[in-house]
PDB file of C-alpha atoms in Angstrom:
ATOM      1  CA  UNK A  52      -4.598  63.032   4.128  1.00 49.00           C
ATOM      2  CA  UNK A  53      -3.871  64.868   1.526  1.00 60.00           C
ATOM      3  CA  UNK A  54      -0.923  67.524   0.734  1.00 59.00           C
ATOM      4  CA  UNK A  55       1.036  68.702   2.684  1.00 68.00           C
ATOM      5  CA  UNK A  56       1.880  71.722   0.153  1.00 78.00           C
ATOM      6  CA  UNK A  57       0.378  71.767  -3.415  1.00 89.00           C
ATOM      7  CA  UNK A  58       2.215  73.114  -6.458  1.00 90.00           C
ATOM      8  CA  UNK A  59      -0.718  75.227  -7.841  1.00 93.00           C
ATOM      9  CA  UNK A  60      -3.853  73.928  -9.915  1.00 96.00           C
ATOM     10  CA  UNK A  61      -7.240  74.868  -9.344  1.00 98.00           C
ATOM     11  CA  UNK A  62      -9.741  73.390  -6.500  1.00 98.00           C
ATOM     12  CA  UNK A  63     -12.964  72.961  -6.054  1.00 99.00           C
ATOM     13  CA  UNK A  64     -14.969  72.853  -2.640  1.00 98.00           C
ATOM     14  CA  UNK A  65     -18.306  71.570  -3.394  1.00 97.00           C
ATOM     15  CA  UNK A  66     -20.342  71.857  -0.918  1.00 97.00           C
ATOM     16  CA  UNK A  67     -18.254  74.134   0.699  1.00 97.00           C
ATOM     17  CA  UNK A  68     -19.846  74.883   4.279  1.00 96.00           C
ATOM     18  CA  UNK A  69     -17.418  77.325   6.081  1.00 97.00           C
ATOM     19  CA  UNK A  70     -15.194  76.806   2.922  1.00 97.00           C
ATOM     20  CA  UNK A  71     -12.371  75.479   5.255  1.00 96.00           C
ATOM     21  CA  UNK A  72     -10.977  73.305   3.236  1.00 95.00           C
ATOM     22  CA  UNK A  73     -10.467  74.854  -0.224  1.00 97.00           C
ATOM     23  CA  UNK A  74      -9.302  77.514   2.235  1.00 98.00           C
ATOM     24  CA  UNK A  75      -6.681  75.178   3.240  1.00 96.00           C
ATOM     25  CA  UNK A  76      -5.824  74.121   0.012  1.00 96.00           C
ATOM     26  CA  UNK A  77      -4.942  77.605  -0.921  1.00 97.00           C
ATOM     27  CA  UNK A  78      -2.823  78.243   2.155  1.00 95.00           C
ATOM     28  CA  UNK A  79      -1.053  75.353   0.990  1.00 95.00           C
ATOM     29  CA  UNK A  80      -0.288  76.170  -2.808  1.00 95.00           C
ATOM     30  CA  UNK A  81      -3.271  75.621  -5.017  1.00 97.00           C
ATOM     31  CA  UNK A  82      -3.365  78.913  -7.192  1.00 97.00           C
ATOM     32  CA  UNK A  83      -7.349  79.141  -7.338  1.00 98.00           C
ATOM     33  CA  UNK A  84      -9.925  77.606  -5.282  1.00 98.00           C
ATOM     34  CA  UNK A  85     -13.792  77.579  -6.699  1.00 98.00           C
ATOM     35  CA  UNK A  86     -16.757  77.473  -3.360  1.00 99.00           C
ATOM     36  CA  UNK A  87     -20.127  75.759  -4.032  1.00 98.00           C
ATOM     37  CA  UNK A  88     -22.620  76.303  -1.554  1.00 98.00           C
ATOM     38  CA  UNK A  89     -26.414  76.332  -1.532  1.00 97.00           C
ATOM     39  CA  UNK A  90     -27.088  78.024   1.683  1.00 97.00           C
ATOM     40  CA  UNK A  91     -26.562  82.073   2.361  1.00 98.00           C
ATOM     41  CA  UNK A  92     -25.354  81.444   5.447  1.00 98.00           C
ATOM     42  CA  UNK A  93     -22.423  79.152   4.508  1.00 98.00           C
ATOM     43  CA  UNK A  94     -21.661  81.822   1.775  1.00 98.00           C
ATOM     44  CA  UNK A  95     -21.620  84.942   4.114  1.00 98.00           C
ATOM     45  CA  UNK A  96     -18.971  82.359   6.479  1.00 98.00           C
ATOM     46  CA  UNK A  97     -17.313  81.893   3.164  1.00 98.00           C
ATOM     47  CA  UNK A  98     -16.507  85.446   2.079  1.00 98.00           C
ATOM     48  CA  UNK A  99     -15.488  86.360   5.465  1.00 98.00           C
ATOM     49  CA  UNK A 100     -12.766  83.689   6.014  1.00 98.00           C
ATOM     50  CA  UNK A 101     -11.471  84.315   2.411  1.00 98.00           C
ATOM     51  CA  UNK A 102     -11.218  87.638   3.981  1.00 98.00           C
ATOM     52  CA  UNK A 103      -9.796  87.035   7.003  1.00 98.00           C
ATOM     53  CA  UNK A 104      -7.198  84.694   5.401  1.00 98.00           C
ATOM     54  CA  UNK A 105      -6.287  87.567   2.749  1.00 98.00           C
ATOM     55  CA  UNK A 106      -6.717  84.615   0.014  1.00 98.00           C
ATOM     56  CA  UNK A 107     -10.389  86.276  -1.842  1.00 96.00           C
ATOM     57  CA  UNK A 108      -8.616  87.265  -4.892  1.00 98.00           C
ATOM     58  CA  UNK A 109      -7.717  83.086  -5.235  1.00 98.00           C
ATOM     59  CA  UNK A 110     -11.204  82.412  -4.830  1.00 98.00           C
ATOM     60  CA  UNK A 111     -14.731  81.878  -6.263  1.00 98.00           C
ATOM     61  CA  UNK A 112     -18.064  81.554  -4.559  1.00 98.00           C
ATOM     62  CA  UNK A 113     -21.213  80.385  -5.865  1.00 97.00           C
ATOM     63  CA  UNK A 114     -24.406  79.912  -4.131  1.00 98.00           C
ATOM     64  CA  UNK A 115     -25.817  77.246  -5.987  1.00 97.00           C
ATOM     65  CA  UNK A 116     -27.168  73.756  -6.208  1.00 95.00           C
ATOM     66  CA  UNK A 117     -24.233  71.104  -6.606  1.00 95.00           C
ATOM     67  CA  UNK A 118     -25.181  69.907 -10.116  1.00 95.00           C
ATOM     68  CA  UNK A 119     -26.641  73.538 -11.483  1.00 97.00           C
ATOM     69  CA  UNK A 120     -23.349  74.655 -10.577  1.00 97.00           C
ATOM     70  CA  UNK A 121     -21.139  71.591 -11.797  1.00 98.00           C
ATOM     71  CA  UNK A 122     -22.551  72.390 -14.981  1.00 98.00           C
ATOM     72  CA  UNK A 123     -21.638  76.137 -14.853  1.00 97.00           C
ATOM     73  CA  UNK A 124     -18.564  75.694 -14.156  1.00 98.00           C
ATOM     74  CA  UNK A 125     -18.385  73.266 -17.776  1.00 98.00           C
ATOM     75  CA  UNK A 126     -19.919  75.515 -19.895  1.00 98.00           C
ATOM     76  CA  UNK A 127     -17.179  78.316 -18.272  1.00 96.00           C
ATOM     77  CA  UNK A 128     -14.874  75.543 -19.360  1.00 97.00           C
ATOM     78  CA  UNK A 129     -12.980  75.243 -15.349  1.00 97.00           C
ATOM     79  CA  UNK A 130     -10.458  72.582 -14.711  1.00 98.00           C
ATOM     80  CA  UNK A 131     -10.131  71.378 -11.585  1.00 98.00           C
ATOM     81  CA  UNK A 132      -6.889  69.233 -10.346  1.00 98.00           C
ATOM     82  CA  UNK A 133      -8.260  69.237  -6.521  1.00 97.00           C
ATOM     83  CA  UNK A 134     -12.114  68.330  -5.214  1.00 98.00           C
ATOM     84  CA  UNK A 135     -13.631  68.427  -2.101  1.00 97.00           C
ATOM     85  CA  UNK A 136     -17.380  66.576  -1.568  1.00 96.00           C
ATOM     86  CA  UNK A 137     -18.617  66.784   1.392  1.00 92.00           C
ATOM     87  CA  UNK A 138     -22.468  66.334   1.106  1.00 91.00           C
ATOM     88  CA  UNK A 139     -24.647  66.255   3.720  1.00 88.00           C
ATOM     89  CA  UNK A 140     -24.912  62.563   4.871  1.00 81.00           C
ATOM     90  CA  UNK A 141     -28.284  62.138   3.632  1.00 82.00           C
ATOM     91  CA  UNK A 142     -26.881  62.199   0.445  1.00 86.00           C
ATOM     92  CA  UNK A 143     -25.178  58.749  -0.781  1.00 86.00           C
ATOM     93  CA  UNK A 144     -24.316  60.235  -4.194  1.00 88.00           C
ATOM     94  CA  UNK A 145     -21.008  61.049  -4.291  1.00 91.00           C
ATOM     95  CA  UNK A 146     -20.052  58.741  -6.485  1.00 91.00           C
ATOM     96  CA  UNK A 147     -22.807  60.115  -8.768  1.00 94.00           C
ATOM     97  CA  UNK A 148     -21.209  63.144  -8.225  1.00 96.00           C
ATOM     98  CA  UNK A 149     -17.769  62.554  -9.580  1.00 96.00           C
ATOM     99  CA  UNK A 150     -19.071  60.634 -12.643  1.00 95.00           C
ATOM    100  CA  UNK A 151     -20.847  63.695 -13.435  1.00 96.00           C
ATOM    101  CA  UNK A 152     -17.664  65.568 -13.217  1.00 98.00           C
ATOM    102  CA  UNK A 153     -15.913  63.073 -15.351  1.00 97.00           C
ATOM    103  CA  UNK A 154     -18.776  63.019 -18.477  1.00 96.00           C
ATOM    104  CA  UNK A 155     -18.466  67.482 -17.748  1.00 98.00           C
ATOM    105  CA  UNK A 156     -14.783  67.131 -18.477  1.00 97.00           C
ATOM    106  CA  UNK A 157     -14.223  68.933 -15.157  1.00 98.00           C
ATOM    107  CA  UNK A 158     -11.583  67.087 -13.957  1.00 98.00           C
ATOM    108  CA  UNK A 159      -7.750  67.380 -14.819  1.00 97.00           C
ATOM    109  CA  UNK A 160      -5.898  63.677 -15.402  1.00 95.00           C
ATOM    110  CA  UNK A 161      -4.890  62.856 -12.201  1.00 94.00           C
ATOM    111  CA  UNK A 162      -6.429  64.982 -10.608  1.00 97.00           C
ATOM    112  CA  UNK A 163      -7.588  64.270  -6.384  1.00 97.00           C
ATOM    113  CA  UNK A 164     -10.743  63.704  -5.301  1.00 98.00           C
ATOM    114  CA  UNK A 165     -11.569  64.028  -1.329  1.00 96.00           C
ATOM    115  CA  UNK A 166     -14.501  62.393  -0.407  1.00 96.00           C
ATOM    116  CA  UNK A 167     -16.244  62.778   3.216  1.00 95.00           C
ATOM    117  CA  UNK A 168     -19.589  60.936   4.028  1.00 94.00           C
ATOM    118  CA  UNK A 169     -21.021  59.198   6.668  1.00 93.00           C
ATOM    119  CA  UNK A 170     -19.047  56.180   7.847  1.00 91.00           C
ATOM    120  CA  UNK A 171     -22.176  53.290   8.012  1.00 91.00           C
ATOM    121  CA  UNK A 172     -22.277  53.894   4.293  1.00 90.00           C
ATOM    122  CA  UNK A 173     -19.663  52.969   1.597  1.00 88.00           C
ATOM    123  CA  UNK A 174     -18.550  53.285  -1.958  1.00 90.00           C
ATOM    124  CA  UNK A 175     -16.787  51.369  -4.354  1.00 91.00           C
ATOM    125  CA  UNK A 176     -13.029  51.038  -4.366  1.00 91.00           C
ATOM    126  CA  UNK A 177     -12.849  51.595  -8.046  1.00 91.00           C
ATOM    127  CA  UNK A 178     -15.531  53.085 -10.637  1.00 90.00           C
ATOM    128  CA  UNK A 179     -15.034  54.650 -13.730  1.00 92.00           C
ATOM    129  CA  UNK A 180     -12.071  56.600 -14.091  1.00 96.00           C
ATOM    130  CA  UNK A 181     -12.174  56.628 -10.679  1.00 97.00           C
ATOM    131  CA  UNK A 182      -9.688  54.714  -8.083  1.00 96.00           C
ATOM    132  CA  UNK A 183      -9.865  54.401  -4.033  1.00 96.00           C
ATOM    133  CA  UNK A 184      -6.413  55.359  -3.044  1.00 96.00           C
ATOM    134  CA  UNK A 185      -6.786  55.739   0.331  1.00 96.00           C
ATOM    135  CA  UNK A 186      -9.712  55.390   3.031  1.00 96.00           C
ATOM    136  CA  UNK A 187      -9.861  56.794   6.818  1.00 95.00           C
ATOM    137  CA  UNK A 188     -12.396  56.341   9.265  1.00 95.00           C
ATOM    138  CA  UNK A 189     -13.011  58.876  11.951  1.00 94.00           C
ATOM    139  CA  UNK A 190     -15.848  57.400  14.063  1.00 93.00           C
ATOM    140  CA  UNK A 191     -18.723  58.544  12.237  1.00 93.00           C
ATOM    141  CA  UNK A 192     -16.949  59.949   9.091  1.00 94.00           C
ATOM    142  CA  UNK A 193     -15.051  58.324   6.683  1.00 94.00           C
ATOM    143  CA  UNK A 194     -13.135  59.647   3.984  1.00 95.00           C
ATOM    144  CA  UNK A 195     -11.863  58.646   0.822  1.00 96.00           C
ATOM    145  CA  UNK A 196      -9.159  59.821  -2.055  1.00 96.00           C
ATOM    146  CA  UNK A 197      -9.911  59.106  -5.550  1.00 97.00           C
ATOM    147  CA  UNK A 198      -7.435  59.323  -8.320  1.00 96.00           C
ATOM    148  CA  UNK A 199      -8.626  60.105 -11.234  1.00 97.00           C
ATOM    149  CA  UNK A 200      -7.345  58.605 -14.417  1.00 92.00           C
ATOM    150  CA  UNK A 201      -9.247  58.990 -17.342  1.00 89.00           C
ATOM    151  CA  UNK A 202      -6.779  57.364 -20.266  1.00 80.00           C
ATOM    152  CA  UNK A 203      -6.003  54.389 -18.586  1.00 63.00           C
ATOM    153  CA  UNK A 204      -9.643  53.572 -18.678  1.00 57.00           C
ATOM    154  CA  UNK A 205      -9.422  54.196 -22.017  1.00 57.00           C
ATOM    155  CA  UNK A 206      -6.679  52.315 -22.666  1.00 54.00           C
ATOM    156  CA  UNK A 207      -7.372  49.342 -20.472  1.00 51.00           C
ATOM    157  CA  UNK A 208      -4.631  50.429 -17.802  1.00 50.00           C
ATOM    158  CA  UNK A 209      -4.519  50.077 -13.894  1.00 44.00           C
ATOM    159  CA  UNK A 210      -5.553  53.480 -13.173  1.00 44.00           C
ATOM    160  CA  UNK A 211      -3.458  53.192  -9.813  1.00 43.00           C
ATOM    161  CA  UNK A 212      -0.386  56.007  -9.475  1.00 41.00           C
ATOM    162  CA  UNK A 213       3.016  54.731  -8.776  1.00 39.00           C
ATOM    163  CA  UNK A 214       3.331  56.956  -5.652  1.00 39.00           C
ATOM    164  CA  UNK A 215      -0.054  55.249  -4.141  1.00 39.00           C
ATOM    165  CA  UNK A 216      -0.445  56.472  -0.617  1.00 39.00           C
ATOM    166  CA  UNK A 217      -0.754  53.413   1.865  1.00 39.00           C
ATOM    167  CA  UNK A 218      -4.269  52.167   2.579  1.00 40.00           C
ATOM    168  CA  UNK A 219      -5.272  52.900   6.106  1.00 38.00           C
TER     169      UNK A 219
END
């Protein structure tokens, strides 16, 4: 859904489980990746696939709470052009989440956000800074792109990019 090749920038994979997916974001051109995790396990599988895949100098990991570490990562003064949330289902605060980001100034202008969550629950098309560019459902996962567009919320602007990708 997103991709296919990236032309560098910075990611971050909150939330990061195996850390597959900032994994794949590196493989596929992003520069840096930064890996969130609050479990030891996830950040032992972490380490050792940045290892296998020969990408650990591109990377990050943090064992840490999602909003201890969002703030971290502000007062470090990261940028990110690429996010990945993917919260455990019981969580319906992704939206939260990315508003946070916003009011850290975490986020570069149009910059990507990849949301996964549970399919049964859903969240708004548009919010903030914040537009739905694109929504899949995969039986019990669905997953949505953001754009993120702070100035034209500023300004008063659709915060929709001319190169929208086709709602599914």
């Amino acid at each position: 859904m997103v991709g296919p090749y990236f032309e560098g920038g910075t990611a971050l994979d909150l939330f990061a489980g195996s850390g597959g997916l900032g994994i794949e974001a590196l493989s596929r051109g992003m520069d840096k990746a930064v890996f969130v995790d609050l479990e030891s396990k996830s950040i032992e599988v972490i380490r050792m696939n940045l290892k296998a895949t020969k990408l650990e100098d591109q990377a990050a990991v943090y064992r840490n709470d999602a909003g201890r570490a969002l703030k971290a990562l502000a007062k470090r003064g990261t940028t990110f052009d690429l996010v990945f949330l993917d919260p455990p289902y019981r969580m319906k605060n992704g939206h939260e989440l990315m508003l946070t980001m916003h009011e850290l100034e975490l986020l570069e202008p149009e910059a990507t956000i990849v949301l996964e969550y549970e399919s049964k629950h859903d969240y708004p098309e548009q919010f903030g800074p914040f537009e739905q560019t694109r929504k899949a459902l995969y039986g019990e996962t669905a997953v949505s792109i953001y754009y993120y567009a702070p100035e034209a919320v500023e300004d008063g602007e659709s915060i929709t990019p001319e190169e929208e990708a086709p709602h599914d």
